[in-house]
PDB file of C-alpha atoms in Angstrom:
ATOM      1  CA  UNK A   1      31.064   7.189  25.442  1.00  0.00           C
ATOM      2  CA  UNK A   2      27.528   5.827  25.647  1.00  0.00           C
ATOM      3  CA  UNK A   3      26.269   4.171  28.797  1.00  0.00           C
ATOM      4  CA  UNK A   4      24.034   1.141  28.458  1.00  0.00           C
ATOM      5  CA  UNK A   5      20.688   0.917  30.218  1.00  0.00           C
ATOM      6  CA  UNK A   6      20.601  -1.314  33.305  1.00  0.00           C
ATOM      7  CA  UNK A   7      18.588  -4.322  32.149  1.00  0.00           C
ATOM      8  CA  UNK A   8      18.831  -8.100  32.174  1.00  0.00           C
ATOM      9  CA  UNK A   9      21.720  -9.536  30.165  1.00  0.00           C
ATOM     10  CA  UNK A  10      21.334  -9.977  26.436  1.00  0.00           C
ATOM     11  CA  UNK A  11      20.937 -13.446  24.934  1.00  0.00           C
ATOM     12  CA  UNK A  12      24.149 -15.257  24.019  1.00  0.00           C
ATOM     13  CA  UNK A  13      25.797 -13.757  20.945  1.00  0.00           C
ATOM     14  CA  UNK A  14      23.961 -10.405  21.159  1.00  0.00           C
ATOM     15  CA  UNK A  15      25.520  -6.989  21.706  1.00  0.00           C
ATOM     16  CA  UNK A  16      23.957  -3.600  22.443  1.00  0.00           C
ATOM     17  CA  UNK A  17      25.344  -0.419  20.878  1.00  0.00           C
ATOM     18  CA  UNK A  18      24.274   3.193  20.775  1.00  0.00           C
ATOM     19  CA  UNK A  19      23.643   4.917  17.438  1.00  0.00           C
ATOM     20  CA  UNK A  20      24.567   8.606  17.705  1.00  0.00           C
ATOM     21  CA  UNK A  21      22.601   9.511  14.558  1.00  0.00           C
ATOM     22  CA  UNK A  22      19.247   8.139  15.737  1.00  0.00           C
ATOM     23  CA  UNK A  23      20.078   8.588  19.453  1.00  0.00           C
ATOM     24  CA  UNK A  24      18.837   5.037  20.054  1.00  0.00           C
ATOM     25  CA  UNK A  25      20.239   1.717  21.169  1.00  0.00           C
ATOM     26  CA  UNK A  26      20.415  -1.048  18.610  1.00  0.00           C
ATOM     27  CA  UNK A  27      21.214  -4.729  18.911  1.00  0.00           C
ATOM     28  CA  UNK A  28      23.541  -7.002  16.965  1.00  0.00           C
ATOM     29  CA  UNK A  29      23.110 -10.753  16.746  1.00  0.00           C
ATOM     30  CA  UNK A  30      26.602 -11.992  15.941  1.00  0.00           C
ATOM     31  CA  UNK A  31      25.461 -15.601  15.447  1.00  0.00           C
ATOM     32  CA  UNK A  32      22.956 -14.789  12.702  1.00  0.00           C
ATOM     33  CA  UNK A  33      24.589 -11.552  11.507  1.00  0.00           C
ATOM     34  CA  UNK A  34      21.468  -9.484  12.134  1.00  0.00           C
ATOM     35  CA  UNK A  35      21.054  -5.902  13.405  1.00  0.00           C
ATOM     36  CA  UNK A  36      17.842  -4.416  14.804  1.00  0.00           C
ATOM     37  CA  UNK A  37      16.375  -1.727  17.017  1.00  0.00           C
ATOM     38  CA  UNK A  38      14.084  -4.371  18.551  1.00  0.00           C
ATOM     39  CA  UNK A  39      15.264  -5.526  21.974  1.00  0.00           C
ATOM     40  CA  UNK A  40      15.932  -9.289  21.924  1.00  0.00           C
ATOM     41  CA  UNK A  41      15.270  -9.465  25.677  1.00  0.00           C
ATOM     42  CA  UNK A  42      11.607  -8.757  24.961  1.00  0.00           C
ATOM     43  CA  UNK A  43       9.754 -11.997  24.141  1.00  0.00           C
ATOM     44  CA  UNK A  44       7.626 -10.438  21.403  1.00  0.00           C
ATOM     45  CA  UNK A  45      10.574  -8.466  20.057  1.00  0.00           C
ATOM     46  CA  UNK A  46      12.561 -11.690  19.726  1.00  0.00           C
ATOM     47  CA  UNK A  47       9.604 -13.355  17.987  1.00  0.00           C
ATOM     48  CA  UNK A  48       9.527 -10.608  15.342  1.00  0.00           C
ATOM     49  CA  UNK A  49      13.336 -10.736  15.007  1.00  0.00           C
ATOM     50  CA  UNK A  50      13.145 -14.490  14.395  1.00  0.00           C
ATOM     51  CA  UNK A  51      10.592 -13.936  11.629  1.00  0.00           C
ATOM     52  CA  UNK A  52      12.830 -11.346   9.929  1.00  0.00           C
ATOM     53  CA  UNK A  53      15.776 -13.764  10.082  1.00  0.00           C
ATOM     54  CA  UNK A  54      13.570 -16.497   8.574  1.00  0.00           C
ATOM     55  CA  UNK A  55      12.436 -14.071   5.845  1.00  0.00           C
ATOM     56  CA  UNK A  56      16.067 -13.536   4.874  1.00  0.00           C
ATOM     57  CA  UNK A  57      16.555 -17.291   4.419  1.00  0.00           C
ATOM     58  CA  UNK A  58      13.217 -17.752   2.642  1.00  0.00           C
ATOM     59  CA  UNK A  59      14.022 -14.840   0.320  1.00  0.00           C
ATOM     60  CA  UNK A  60      17.299 -16.457  -0.694  1.00  0.00           C
ATOM     61  CA  UNK A  61      15.575 -19.791  -1.295  1.00  0.00           C
ATOM     62  CA  UNK A  62      12.741 -18.130  -3.242  1.00  0.00           C
ATOM     63  CA  UNK A  63      15.217 -16.149  -5.343  1.00  0.00           C
ATOM     64  CA  UNK A  64      16.970 -19.392  -6.314  1.00  0.00           C
ATOM     65  CA  UNK A  65      13.624 -20.974  -7.222  1.00  0.00           C
ATOM     66  CA  UNK A  66      12.551 -17.940  -9.248  1.00  0.00           C
ATOM     67  CA  UNK A  67      15.810 -18.063 -11.202  1.00  0.00           C
ATOM     68  CA  UNK A  68      15.297 -21.775 -11.762  1.00  0.00           C
ATOM     69  CA  UNK A  69      11.673 -21.262 -12.869  1.00  0.00           C
ATOM     70  CA  UNK A  70      12.842 -18.876 -15.572  1.00  0.00           C
ATOM     71  CA  UNK A  71      15.064 -21.572 -17.061  1.00  0.00           C
ATOM     72  CA  UNK A  72      12.967 -24.722 -16.629  1.00  0.00           C
ATOM     73  CA  UNK A  73      11.109 -25.631 -19.780  1.00  0.00           C
ATOM     74  CA  UNK A  74       8.173 -27.967 -19.445  1.00  0.00           C
ATOM     75  CA  UNK A  75       7.324 -29.749 -16.229  1.00  0.00           C
ATOM     76  CA  UNK A  76       9.642 -29.159 -13.248  1.00  0.00           C
ATOM     77  CA  UNK A  77      11.333 -32.062 -11.512  1.00  0.00           C
ATOM     78  CA  UNK A  78       9.881 -33.584  -8.363  1.00  0.00           C
ATOM     79  CA  UNK A  79      12.715 -31.967  -6.386  1.00  0.00           C
ATOM     80  CA  UNK A  80      11.834 -28.522  -7.736  1.00  0.00           C
ATOM     81  CA  UNK A  81       8.199 -28.953  -6.755  1.00  0.00           C
ATOM     82  CA  UNK A  82       9.193 -30.152  -3.288  1.00  0.00           C
ATOM     83  CA  UNK A  83      11.469 -27.129  -2.843  1.00  0.00           C
ATOM     84  CA  UNK A  84       8.708 -24.777  -3.932  1.00  0.00           C
ATOM     85  CA  UNK A  85       6.304 -26.422  -1.470  1.00  0.00           C
ATOM     86  CA  UNK A  86       8.913 -26.094   1.299  1.00  0.00           C
ATOM     87  CA  UNK A  87       9.358 -22.367   0.645  1.00  0.00           C
ATOM     88  CA  UNK A  88       5.573 -21.828   0.392  1.00  0.00           C
ATOM     89  CA  UNK A  89       5.122 -23.658   3.684  1.00  0.00           C
ATOM     90  CA  UNK A  90       7.885 -21.567   5.268  1.00  0.00           C
ATOM     91  CA  UNK A  91       6.165 -18.339   4.208  1.00  0.00           C
ATOM     92  CA  UNK A  92       2.858 -19.579   5.635  1.00  0.00           C
ATOM     93  CA  UNK A  93       4.489 -20.652   8.919  1.00  0.00           C
ATOM     94  CA  UNK A  94       6.114 -17.253   9.396  1.00  0.00           C
ATOM     95  CA  UNK A  95       2.796 -15.483   8.723  1.00  0.00           C
ATOM     96  CA  UNK A  96       1.151 -17.648  11.367  1.00  0.00           C
ATOM     97  CA  UNK A  97       3.920 -16.832  13.841  1.00  0.00           C
ATOM     98  CA  UNK A  98       3.320 -13.119  13.271  1.00  0.00           C
ATOM     99  CA  UNK A  99      -0.410 -13.604  13.931  1.00  0.00           C
ATOM    100  CA  UNK A 100       0.372 -15.156  17.326  1.00  0.00           C
ATOM    101  CA  UNK A 101       2.434 -12.222  18.589  1.00  0.00           C
ATOM    102  CA  UNK A 102       0.448 -10.135  21.059  1.00  0.00           C
ATOM    103  CA  UNK A 103       1.449  -6.487  21.021  1.00  0.00           C
ATOM    104  CA  UNK A 104       0.527  -3.839  23.573  1.00  0.00           C
ATOM    105  CA  UNK A 105       0.319  -0.733  21.384  1.00  0.00           C
ATOM    106  CA  UNK A 106      -0.154   1.536  24.402  1.00  0.00           C
ATOM    107  CA  UNK A 107       3.646   1.679  24.805  1.00  0.00           C
ATOM    108  CA  UNK A 108       6.170   3.225  22.405  1.00  0.00           C
ATOM    109  CA  UNK A 109       7.952  -0.142  22.127  1.00  0.00           C
ATOM    110  CA  UNK A 110       4.640  -1.857  21.339  1.00  0.00           C
ATOM    111  CA  UNK A 111       3.920   0.687  18.619  1.00  0.00           C
ATOM    112  CA  UNK A 112       7.363   0.131  17.103  1.00  0.00           C
ATOM    113  CA  UNK A 113       6.902  -3.635  17.329  1.00  0.00           C
ATOM    114  CA  UNK A 114       3.577  -3.318  15.500  1.00  0.00           C
ATOM    115  CA  UNK A 115       5.282  -1.429  12.654  1.00  0.00           C
ATOM    116  CA  UNK A 116       7.969  -4.121  12.367  1.00  0.00           C
ATOM    117  CA  UNK A 117       5.367  -6.894  12.401  1.00  0.00           C
ATOM    118  CA  UNK A 118       3.429  -5.133   9.645  1.00  0.00           C
ATOM    119  CA  UNK A 119       6.606  -4.799   7.554  1.00  0.00           C
ATOM    120  CA  UNK A 120       7.452  -8.480   8.050  1.00  0.00           C
ATOM    121  CA  UNK A 121       3.960  -9.448   6.915  1.00  0.00           C
ATOM    122  CA  UNK A 122       4.289  -7.233   3.833  1.00  0.00           C
ATOM    123  CA  UNK A 123       7.611  -8.839   2.938  1.00  0.00           C
ATOM    124  CA  UNK A 124       6.167 -12.331   3.324  1.00  0.00           C
ATOM    125  CA  UNK A 125       3.141 -11.481   1.172  1.00  0.00           C
ATOM    126  CA  UNK A 126       5.410 -10.030  -1.536  1.00  0.00           C
ATOM    127  CA  UNK A 127       7.614 -13.098  -1.417  1.00  0.00           C
ATOM    128  CA  UNK A 128       4.626 -15.394  -1.823  1.00  0.00           C
ATOM    129  CA  UNK A 129       3.346 -13.364  -4.796  1.00  0.00           C
ATOM    130  CA  UNK A 130       6.736 -13.359  -6.514  1.00  0.00           C
ATOM    131  CA  UNK A 131       7.079 -17.100  -6.092  1.00  0.00           C
ATOM    132  CA  UNK A 132       3.529 -17.745  -7.315  1.00  0.00           C
ATOM    133  CA  UNK A 133       4.060 -15.610 -10.398  1.00  0.00           C
ATOM    134  CA  UNK A 134       7.451 -17.093 -11.277  1.00  0.00           C
ATOM    135  CA  UNK A 135       6.336 -20.709 -10.838  1.00  0.00           C
ATOM    136  CA  UNK A 136       2.791 -20.415 -12.189  1.00  0.00           C
ATOM    137  CA  UNK A 137       3.662 -22.453 -15.289  1.00  0.00           C
ATOM    138  CA  UNK A 138       4.770 -25.349 -13.060  1.00  0.00           C
ATOM    139  CA  UNK A 139       1.177 -26.301 -12.377  1.00  0.00           C
TER     140      UNK A 139
END
């Protein structure tokens, strides 16, 4: 049976488990149904986690818009344009949040956090490109 490191308590709804394959602790957010190796007790770790959770929501919204864009002939409705603007704004906001996260790369956790931040940024950029391409005929 794994023993947990002695640290401050986890945020409400979080659980820490040990993964025997990777020999690392991982964290489960039961409220948002999210699993990560990033420690939610770390302020910057939680900031990156929040961006990944937002990416999941934005990806679902963008997917719905992309499907809609494939079927809309002619000019989109005002509601469709507003939804596209909302998703675009959400992508931009999450990118800005990532830019504000200060990471000390002199620690192993900081190096891991940097990798996760870079991946989140890549996902957001890809999402923005997909949305732009799918809705380009909307004007």
